[in-house]
Coordinates of C-alpha atoms and ligand atoms in Angstrom, one line a residue:
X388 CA 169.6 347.7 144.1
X389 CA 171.6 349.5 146.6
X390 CA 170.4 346.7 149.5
X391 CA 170.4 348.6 153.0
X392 CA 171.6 346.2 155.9
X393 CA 171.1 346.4 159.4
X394 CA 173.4 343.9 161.7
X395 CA 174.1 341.6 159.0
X396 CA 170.3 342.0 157.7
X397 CA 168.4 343.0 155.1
X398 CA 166.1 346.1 155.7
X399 CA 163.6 347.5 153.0
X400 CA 163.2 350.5 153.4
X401 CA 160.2 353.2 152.4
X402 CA 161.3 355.3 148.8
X403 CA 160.3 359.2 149.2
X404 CA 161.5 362.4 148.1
X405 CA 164.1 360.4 145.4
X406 CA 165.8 358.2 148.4
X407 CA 165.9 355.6 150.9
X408 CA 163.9 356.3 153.7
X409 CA 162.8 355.7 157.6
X410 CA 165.8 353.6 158.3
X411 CA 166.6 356.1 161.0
X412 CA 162.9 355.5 162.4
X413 CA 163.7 353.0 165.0
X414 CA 159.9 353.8 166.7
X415 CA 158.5 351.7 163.1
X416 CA 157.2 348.5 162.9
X417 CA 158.7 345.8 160.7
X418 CA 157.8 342.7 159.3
X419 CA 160.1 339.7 158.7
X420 CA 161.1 339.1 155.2
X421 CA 161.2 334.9 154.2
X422 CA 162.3 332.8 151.5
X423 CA 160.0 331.1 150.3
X424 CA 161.9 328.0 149.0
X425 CA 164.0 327.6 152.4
X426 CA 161.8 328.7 155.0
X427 CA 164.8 330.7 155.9
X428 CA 164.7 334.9 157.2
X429 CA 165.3 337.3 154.4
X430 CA 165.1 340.4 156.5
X431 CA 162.8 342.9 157.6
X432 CA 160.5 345.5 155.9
X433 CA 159.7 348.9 157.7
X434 CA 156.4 349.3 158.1
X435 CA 154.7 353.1 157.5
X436 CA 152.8 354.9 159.8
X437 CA 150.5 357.7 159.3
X438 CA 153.5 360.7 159.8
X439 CA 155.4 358.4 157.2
X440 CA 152.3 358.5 154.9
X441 CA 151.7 361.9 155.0
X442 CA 155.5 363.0 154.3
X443 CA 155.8 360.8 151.3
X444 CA 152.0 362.5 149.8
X445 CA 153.7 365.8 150.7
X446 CA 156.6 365.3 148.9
X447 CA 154.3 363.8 146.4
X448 CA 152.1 366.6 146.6
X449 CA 155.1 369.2 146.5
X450 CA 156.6 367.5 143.1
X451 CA 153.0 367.5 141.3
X452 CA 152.8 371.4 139.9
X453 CA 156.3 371.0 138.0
X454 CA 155.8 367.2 136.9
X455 CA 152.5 368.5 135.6
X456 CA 153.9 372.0 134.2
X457 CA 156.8 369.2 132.3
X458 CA 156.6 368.6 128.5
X459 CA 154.8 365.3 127.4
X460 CA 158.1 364.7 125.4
X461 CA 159.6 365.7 128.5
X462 CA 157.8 362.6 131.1
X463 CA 157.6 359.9 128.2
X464 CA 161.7 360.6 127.6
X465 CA 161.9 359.5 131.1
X466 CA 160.2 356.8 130.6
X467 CA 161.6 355.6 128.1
X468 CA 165.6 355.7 129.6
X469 CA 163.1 353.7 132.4
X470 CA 162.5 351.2 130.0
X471 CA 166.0 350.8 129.3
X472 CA 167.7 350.2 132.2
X473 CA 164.7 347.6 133.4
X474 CA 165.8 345.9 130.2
X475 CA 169.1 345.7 131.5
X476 CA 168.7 345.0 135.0
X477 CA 165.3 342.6 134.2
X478 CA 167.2 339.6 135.7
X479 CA 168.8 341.0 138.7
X480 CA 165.1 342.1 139.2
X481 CA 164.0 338.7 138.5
X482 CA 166.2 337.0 140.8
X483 CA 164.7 339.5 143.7
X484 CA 161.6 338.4 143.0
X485 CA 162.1 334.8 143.3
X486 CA 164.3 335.1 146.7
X487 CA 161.1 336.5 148.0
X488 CA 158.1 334.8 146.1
X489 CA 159.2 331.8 145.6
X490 CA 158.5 331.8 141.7
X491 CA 160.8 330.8 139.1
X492 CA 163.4 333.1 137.4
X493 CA 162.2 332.4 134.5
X494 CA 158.4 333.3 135.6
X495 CA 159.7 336.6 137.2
X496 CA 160.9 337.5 134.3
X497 CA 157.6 337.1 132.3
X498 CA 155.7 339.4 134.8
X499 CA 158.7 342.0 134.1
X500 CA 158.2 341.5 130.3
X501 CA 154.4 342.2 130.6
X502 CA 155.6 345.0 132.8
X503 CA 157.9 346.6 130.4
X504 CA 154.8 346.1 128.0
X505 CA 152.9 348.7 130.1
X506 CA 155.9 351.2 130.3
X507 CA 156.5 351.1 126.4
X508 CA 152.4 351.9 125.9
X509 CA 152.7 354.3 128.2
X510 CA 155.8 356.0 126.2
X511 CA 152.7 356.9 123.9
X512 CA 150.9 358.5 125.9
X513 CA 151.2 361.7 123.7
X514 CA 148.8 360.1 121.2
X515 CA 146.7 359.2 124.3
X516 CA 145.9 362.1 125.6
X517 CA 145.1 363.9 122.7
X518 CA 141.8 365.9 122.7
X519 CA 139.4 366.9 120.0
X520 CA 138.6 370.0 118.1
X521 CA 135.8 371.1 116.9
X522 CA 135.6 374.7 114.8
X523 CA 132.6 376.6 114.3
X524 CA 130.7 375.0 116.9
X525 CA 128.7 377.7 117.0
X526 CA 128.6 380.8 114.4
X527 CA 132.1 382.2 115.2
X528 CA 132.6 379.4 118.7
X529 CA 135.2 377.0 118.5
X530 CA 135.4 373.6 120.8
X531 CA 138.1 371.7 122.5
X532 CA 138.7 368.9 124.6
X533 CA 141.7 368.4 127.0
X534 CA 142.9 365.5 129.6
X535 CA 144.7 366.5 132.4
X536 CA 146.3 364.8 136.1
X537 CA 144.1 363.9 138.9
X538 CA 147.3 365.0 141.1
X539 CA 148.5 362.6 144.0
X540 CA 147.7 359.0 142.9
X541 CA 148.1 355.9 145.2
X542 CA 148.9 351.7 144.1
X543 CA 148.4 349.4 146.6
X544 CA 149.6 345.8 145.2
X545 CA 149.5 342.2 146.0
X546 CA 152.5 339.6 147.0
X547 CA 151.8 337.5 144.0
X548 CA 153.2 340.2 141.5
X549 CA 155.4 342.5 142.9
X550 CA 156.9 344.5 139.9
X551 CA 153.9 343.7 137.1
X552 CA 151.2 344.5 139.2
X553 CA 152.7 348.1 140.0
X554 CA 154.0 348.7 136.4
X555 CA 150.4 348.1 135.3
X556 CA 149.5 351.3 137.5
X557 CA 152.3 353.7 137.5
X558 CA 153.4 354.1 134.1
X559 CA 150.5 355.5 133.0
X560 CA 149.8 357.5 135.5
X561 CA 153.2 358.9 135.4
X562 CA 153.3 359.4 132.3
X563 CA 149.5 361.5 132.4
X564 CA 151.1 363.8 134.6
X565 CA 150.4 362.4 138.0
X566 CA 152.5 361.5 141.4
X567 CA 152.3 358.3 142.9
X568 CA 152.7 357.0 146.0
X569 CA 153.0 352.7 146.0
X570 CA 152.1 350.6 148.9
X571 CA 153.7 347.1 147.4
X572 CA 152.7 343.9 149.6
X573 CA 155.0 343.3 152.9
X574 CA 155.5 340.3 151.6
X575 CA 158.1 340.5 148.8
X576 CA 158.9 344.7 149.3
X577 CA 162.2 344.6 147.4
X578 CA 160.8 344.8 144.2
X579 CA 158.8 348.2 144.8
X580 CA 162.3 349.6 145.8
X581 CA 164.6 348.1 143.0
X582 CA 161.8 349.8 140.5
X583 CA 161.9 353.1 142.2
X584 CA 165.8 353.4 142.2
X585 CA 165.5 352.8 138.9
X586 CA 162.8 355.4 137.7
X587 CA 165.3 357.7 140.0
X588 CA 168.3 356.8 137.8
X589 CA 166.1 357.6 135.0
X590 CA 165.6 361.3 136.1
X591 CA 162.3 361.0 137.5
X592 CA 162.3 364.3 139.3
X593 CA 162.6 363.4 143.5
X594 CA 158.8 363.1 145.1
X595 CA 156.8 362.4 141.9
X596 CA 157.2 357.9 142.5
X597 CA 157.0 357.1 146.0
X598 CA 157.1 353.6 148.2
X599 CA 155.5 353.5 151.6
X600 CA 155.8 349.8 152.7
X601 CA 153.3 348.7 155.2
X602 CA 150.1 347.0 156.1
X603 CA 146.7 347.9 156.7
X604 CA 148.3 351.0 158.8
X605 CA 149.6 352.6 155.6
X606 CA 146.8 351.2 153.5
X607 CA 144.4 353.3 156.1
X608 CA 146.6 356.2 156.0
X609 CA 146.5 356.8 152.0
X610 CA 142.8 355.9 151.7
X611 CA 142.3 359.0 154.4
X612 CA 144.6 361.4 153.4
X613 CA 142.7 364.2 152.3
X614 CA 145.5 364.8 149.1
X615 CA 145.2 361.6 147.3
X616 CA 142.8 362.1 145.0
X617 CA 142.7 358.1 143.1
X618 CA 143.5 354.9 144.7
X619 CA 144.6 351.5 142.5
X620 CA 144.1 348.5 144.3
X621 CA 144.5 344.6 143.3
X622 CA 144.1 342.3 145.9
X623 CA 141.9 339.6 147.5
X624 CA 138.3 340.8 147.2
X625 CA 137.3 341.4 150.7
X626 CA 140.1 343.9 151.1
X627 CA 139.5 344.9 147.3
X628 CA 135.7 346.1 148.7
X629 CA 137.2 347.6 151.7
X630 CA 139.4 349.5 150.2
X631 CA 137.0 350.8 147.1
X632 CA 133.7 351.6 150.1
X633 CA 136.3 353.6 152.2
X634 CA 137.9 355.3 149.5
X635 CA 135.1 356.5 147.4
X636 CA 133.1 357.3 150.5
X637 CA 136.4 359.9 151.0
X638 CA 135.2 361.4 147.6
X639 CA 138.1 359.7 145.5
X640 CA 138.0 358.2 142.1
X641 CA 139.0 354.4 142.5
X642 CA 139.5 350.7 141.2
X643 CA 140.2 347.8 142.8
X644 CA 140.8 344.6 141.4
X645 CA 139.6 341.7 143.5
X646 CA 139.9 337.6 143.7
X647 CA 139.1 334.9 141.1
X648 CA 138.1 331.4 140.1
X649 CA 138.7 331.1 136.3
X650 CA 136.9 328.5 134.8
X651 CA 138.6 326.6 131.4
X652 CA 136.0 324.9 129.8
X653 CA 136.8 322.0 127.5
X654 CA 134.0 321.3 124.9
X655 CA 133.4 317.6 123.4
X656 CA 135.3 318.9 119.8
X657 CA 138.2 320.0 121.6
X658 CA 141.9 319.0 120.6
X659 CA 142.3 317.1 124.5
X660 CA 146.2 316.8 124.0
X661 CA 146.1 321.0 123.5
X662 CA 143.5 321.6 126.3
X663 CA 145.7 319.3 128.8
X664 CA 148.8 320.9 128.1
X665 CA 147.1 324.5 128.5
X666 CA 145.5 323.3 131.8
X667 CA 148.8 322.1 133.2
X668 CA 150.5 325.3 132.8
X669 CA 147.8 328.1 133.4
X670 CA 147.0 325.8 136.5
X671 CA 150.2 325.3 137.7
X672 CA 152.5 328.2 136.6
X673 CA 153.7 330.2 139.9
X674 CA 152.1 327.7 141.6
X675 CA 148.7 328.6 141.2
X676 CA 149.3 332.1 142.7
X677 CA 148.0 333.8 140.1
X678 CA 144.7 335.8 139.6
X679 CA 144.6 334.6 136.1
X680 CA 145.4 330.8 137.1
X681 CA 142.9 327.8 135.9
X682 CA 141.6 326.7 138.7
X683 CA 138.2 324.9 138.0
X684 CA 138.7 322.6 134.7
X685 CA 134.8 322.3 133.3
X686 CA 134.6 319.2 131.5
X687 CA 131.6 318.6 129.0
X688 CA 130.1 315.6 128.6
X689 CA 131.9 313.2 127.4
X690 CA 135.6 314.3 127.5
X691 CA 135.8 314.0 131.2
X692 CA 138.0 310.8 132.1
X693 CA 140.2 311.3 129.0
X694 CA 140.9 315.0 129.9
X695 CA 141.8 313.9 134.1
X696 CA 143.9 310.9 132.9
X697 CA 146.1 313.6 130.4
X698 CA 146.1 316.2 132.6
X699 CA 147.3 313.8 135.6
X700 CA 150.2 312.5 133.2
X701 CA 151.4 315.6 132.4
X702 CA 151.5 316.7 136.1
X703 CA 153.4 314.2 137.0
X704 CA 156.4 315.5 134.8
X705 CA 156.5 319.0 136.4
X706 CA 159.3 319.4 138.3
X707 CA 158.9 321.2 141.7
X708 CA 161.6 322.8 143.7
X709 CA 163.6 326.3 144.3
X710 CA 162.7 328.6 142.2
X711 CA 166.7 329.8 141.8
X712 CA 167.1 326.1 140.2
X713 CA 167.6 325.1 136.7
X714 CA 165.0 323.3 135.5
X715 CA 162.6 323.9 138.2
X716 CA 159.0 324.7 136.9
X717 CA 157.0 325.1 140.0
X718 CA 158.4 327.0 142.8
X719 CA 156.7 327.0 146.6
X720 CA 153.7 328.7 147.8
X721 CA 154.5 332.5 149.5
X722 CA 154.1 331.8 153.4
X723 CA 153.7 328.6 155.5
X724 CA 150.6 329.7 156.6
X725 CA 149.2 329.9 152.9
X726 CA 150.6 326.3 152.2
X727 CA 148.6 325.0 154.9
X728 CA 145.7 326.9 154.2
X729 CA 145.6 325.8 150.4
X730 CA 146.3 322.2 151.9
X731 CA 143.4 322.1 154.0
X732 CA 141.1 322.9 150.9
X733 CA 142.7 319.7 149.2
X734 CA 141.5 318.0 152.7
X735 CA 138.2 319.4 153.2
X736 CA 137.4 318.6 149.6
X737 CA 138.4 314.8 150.1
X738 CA 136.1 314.5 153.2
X739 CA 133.5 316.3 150.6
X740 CA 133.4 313.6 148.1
X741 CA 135.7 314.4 145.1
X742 CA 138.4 312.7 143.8
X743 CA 141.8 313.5 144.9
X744 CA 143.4 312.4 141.5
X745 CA 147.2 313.8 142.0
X746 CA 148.2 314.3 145.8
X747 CA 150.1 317.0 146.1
X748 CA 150.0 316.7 149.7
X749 CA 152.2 313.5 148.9
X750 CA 154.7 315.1 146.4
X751 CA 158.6 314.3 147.5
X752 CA 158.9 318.3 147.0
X753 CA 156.0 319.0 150.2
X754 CA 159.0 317.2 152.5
X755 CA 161.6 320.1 151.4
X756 CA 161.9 323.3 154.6
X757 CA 160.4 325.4 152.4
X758 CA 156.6 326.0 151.5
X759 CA 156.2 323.6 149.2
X760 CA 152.8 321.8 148.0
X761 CA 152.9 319.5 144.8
X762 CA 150.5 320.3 141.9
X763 CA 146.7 318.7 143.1
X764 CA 144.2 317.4 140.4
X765 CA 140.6 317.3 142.0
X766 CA 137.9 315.4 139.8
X767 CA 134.0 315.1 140.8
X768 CA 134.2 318.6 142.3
X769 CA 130.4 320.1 143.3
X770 CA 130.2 324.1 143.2
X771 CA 128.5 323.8 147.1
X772 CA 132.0 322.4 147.9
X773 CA 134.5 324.7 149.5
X774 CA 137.2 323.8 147.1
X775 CA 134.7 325.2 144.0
X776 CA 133.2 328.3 146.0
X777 CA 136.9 329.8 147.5
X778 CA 139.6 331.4 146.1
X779 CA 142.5 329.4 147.1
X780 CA 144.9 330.4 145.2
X781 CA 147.3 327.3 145.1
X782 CA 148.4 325.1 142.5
X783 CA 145.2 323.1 143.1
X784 CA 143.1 322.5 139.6
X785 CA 139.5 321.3 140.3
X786 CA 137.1 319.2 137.6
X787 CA 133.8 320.0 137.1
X788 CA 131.7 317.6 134.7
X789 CA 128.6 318.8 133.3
X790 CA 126.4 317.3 130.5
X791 CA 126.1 320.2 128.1
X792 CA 127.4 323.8 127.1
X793 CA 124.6 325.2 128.3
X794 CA 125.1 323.8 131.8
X795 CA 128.8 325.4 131.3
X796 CA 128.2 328.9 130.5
X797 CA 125.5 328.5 133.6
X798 CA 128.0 327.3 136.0
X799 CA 130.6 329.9 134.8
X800 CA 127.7 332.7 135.2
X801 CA 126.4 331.4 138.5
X802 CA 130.0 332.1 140.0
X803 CA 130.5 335.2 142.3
X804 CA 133.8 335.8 140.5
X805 CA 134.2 336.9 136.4
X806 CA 138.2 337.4 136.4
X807 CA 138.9 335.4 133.4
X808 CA 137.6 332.5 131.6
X809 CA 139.1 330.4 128.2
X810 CA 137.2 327.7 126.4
X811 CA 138.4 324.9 124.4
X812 CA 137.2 323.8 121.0
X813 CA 137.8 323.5 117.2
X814 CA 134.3 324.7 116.3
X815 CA 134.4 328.7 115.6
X816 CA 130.3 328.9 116.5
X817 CA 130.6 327.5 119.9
X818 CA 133.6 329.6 121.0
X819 CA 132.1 332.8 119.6
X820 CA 129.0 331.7 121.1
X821 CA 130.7 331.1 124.3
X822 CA 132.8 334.4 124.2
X823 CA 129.4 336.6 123.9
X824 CA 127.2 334.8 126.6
X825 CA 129.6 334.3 129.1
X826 CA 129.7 336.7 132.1
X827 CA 133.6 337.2 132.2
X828 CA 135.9 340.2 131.6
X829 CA 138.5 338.6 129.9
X830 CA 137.9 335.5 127.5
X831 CA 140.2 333.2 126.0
X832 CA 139.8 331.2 122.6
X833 CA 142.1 328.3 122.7
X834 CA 144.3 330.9 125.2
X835 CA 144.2 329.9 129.0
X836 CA 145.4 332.8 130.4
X837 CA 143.9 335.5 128.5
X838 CA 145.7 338.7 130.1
X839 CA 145.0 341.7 127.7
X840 CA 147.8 343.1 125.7
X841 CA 148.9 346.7 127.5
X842 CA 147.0 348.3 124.9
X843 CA 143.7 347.1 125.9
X844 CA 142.7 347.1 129.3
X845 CA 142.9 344.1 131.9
X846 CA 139.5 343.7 134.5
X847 CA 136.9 341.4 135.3
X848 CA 133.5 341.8 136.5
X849 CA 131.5 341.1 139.6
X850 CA 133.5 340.2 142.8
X851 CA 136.6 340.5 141.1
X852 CA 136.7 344.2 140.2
X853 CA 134.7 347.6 142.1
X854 CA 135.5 350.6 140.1
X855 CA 134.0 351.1 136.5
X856 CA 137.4 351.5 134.8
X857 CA 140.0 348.7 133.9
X858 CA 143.8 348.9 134.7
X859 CA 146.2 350.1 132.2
X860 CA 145.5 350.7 128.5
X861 CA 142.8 353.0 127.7
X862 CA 141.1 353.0 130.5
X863 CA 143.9 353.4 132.5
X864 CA 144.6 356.5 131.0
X865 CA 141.0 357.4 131.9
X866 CA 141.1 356.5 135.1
X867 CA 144.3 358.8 135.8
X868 CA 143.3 362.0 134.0
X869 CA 139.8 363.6 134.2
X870 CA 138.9 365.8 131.2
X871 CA 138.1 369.7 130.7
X872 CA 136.3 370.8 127.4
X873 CA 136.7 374.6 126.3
X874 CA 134.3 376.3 124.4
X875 CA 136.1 379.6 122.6
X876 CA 134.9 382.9 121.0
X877 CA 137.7 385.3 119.7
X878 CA 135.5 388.3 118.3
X879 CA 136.4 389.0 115.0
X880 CA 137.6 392.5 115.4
X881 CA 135.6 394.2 112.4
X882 CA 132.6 393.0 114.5
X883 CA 132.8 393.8 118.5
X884 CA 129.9 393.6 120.8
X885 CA 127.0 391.6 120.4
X886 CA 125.1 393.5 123.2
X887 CA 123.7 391.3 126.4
X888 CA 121.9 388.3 125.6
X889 CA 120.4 386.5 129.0
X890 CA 119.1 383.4 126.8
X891 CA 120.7 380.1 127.0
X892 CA 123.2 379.8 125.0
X893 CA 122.6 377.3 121.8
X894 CA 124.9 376.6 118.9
X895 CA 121.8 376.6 116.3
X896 CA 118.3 378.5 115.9
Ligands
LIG643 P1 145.7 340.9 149.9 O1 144.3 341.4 149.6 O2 146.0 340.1 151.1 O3 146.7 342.1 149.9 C1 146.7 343.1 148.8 C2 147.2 344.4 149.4 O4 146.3 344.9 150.5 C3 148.6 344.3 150.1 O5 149.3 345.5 149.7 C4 148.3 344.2 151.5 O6 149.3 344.8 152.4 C5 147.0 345.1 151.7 N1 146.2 344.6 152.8 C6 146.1 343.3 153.3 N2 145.2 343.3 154.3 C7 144.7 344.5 154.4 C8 143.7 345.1 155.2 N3 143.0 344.4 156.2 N4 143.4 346.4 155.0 C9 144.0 347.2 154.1 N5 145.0 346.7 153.3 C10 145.3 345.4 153.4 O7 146.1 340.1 148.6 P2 147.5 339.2 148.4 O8 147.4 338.0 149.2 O9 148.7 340.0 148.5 O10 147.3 338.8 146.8 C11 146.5 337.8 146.3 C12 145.2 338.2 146.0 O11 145.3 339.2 145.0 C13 144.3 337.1 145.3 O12 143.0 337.2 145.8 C14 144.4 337.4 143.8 O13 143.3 336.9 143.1 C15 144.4 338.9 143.9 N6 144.9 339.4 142.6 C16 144.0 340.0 141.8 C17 144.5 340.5 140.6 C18 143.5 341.1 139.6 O14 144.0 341.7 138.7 N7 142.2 340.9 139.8 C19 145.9 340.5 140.3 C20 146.7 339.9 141.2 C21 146.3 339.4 142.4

């Protein structure tokens, strides 16, 4: 990434029209860029304002008719050079990432994989957005079906995934025809740029992939502006719901993905060494920030204190630090303010009557200048507590016992979130019984962190999505296109003229 400086600092700037832009804005807010691990300024981010907005949905909106006009061969060739050099410049990405999340290399590197996962279906899109065909509908009528752009899309993304989460949006719509305008999280902006030099190098035509960085300003400004016809949004679910009532109350087509509290549930047959391990690392991994992270354990009757003591031993061989480090497997939380905010859930739950099992409060790491907070094990955890109800999106792991499945799949039901779920056992019935009764949009079998493949579609239900499609995948392909059907009747020549006919038209009788 060509990194733009401003007295000896960093400055991220917005991406339109195929270049660097607003640096010579002066009048623009910024926000301070930190690093996470040392507590230490990064930089600054400009921040978009409404004029900024609206020229990077013009130049969006000015790039649309001859990105749409392009060949299919023509956008997925694109694509695909995209694909390539992210391949090659996948750890310089990674190590971006990290400096400004705080998560290990090797964890930014995973969310580029499953990244590159989504650009490579969307290389296929030609097979996607194939219609059907229908001859002799009627006597002499032939019908067709075709998919076609919505026009000027937006993304706005969350901190905790700041090249996945847009690659799950963007690709797609890209390759359906679209322009899109992304509004990446102020907290770690670099990514959004680095990603958008690259689809330039790739020949992505100037206008048609924008950045705006920002806040709720340029949030505000894209969910009014009259020429963006589909906002993406993942997200915390208060701003989720914001985003998806003002949006469709403009008239546009949206999803939002919201918040989460995935529940693993660990029946009596399970194999405990396999569900500790599993609950250590989807619990754990990128410190918990993660909207697919386990972060209530539900232990069945009678596993409970053999599942807390394996789990606590395992936690206490994860090694916490920098995220730039070899070896490191947990990096620090994203702000200061988050830290303390997920450490005053650890508090609050103490002084509620659960367990603290593993401190992480105490960990030699939480002593380090940056925003560290050691792995936490809560046992005896009530769903009235605050620790069960939240989000808190930490690497805090709480145990629920109950007596029975039953009292499992009620718990996991009676939560206002349905992100993800996994459950844990050898016996086929009771997993396939689980999978169909519980109330979750993605399930995992023996698989803690279910994430769908890029070919099926990634979404939960309730509180945790608004919208009725699913990123990426299929639906994502529905969600950027909307579809014509055309109903055809080329007179046979020997034949013309039928005369007038002022019935309704039916294909039989
Ligand atoms: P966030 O809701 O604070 O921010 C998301 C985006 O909204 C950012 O671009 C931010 O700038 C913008 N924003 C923030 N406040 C706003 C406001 N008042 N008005 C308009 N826009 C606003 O979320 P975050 O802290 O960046 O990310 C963590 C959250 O994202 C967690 O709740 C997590 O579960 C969720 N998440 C969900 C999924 C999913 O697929 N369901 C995936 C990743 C993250």
């Amino acid at each position: 990434m060509a990194e733009q400086y401003s007295d000896g600092q960093l400055l991220v700037p917005h991406f339109i029209a195929g270049k660097a832009a607003g640096l010579d804005r002066t009048e623009l807010r910024r926000g301070e860029i930190v690093n996470p691990a040392t507590g230490k300024r990064r930089g600054e981010v400009l921040f978009a304002d409404a004029g900024l907005v609206a020229e990077a949905v013009s130049a969006a909106t000015g790039a649309f008719r001859s990105w749409r006009e392009a060949s299919i061969a023509h956008r997925t060739s694109i694509l695909f050079c995209f694909r390539e050099l992210l391949v090659q410049r996948r750890r310089e990405l990674a190590e971006l990432i990290t400096a400004e999340h705080g998560k290990t290399v090797d964890d930014a590197l995973g969310e580029i994989a499953r990244g590159i996962d989504v650009v490579e279906f969307a290389c296929g899109v030609g097979d996607l957005l194939r219609g059907g065909y229908s001859e002799n509908a009627s006597t002499g009528v032939d019908t067709y079906s075709t998919r076609h752009p919505l026009g000027v899309v937006a993304g706005i993304t969350p901190f905790n995934f700041p090249a996945m989460v847009p690659m799950w949006m963007f690709p797609v719509a890209l390759a359906a025809g679209n322009c899109f305008v992304l509004k990446p999280s102020e907290k770690d902006p670099s990514a959004s740029v680095f990603l958008a030099e690259l689809l330039a190098e790739a020949g992505l035509p100037d206008g048609v992939f924008s950045v705006v960085q920002g806040d709720k300003e340029a949030v505000d400004a894209l969910l009014q502006h009259p020429e963006v016809a589909a906002v993406s949004f993942v997200g915390s679910t208060p701003i989720a719901r914001y985003v998806y009532e003002a949006a469709t109350g403009g008239g546009k087509r949206v999803q939002a993905l919201g918040g989460a509290k995935n529940h693993m549930v660990v029946l009596p047959d399970a194999d405990l060494a396999v569900a500790a391990d599993a609950a250590v690392s989807a619990g754990f991994g990128s410190a918990g920030e993660r909207c697919m992270a386990v972060s209530v354990l539900v232990a069945v009757d009678p596993v409970g204190d053999e599942l807390v003591a394996a789990i606590a031993a395992r936690m206490a061989e994860v090694a916490v630090g920098p995220g730039d480090q070899p070896g490191v497997e947990m990096g620090p939380l994203v702000t200061g303010a988050h830290r303390d905010k997920v450490a005053s859930y650890v508090t609050a739950a103490e002084a509620d009557g659960a367990t603290v099992v593993v401190d992480g409060r105490a960990h030699e790491a939480a002593k380090r200048a940056g925003y560290f907070l050691g792995p936490t094990l809560l046992d005896h955890v009530r769903p009235a507590m605050s620790c069960y109800r939240d989000e808190i999106f930490g690497p805090v792991l709480s145990v629920v016992r109950v007596g029975s499945f039953e009292q499992a799949v009620a718990l996991v039901n009676a939560n206002r979130y349905g992100n993800g779920t996994a459950v844990f056992t050898n016996d086929g019935g009771a997993a396939r019984r689980y999978q169909r009764e519980v109330e979750v949009g993605m399930v995992g079998v023996n698989v803690p962190i279910p994430v769908p493949v890029a070919y099926y579609s990634f979404g939960g239900w309730r509180d945790s999505l608004f919208g009725d499609l699913h990123a990426y995948g299929r639906d994502g392909v529905a969600f950027y296109t909307k579809g014509k059907v055309v109903t055809a009747r080329w007179p046979d020549p020997a034949a013309r003229g039928g005369g007038v006919q002022l019935g309704f038209p039916r294909s039989s009788g």
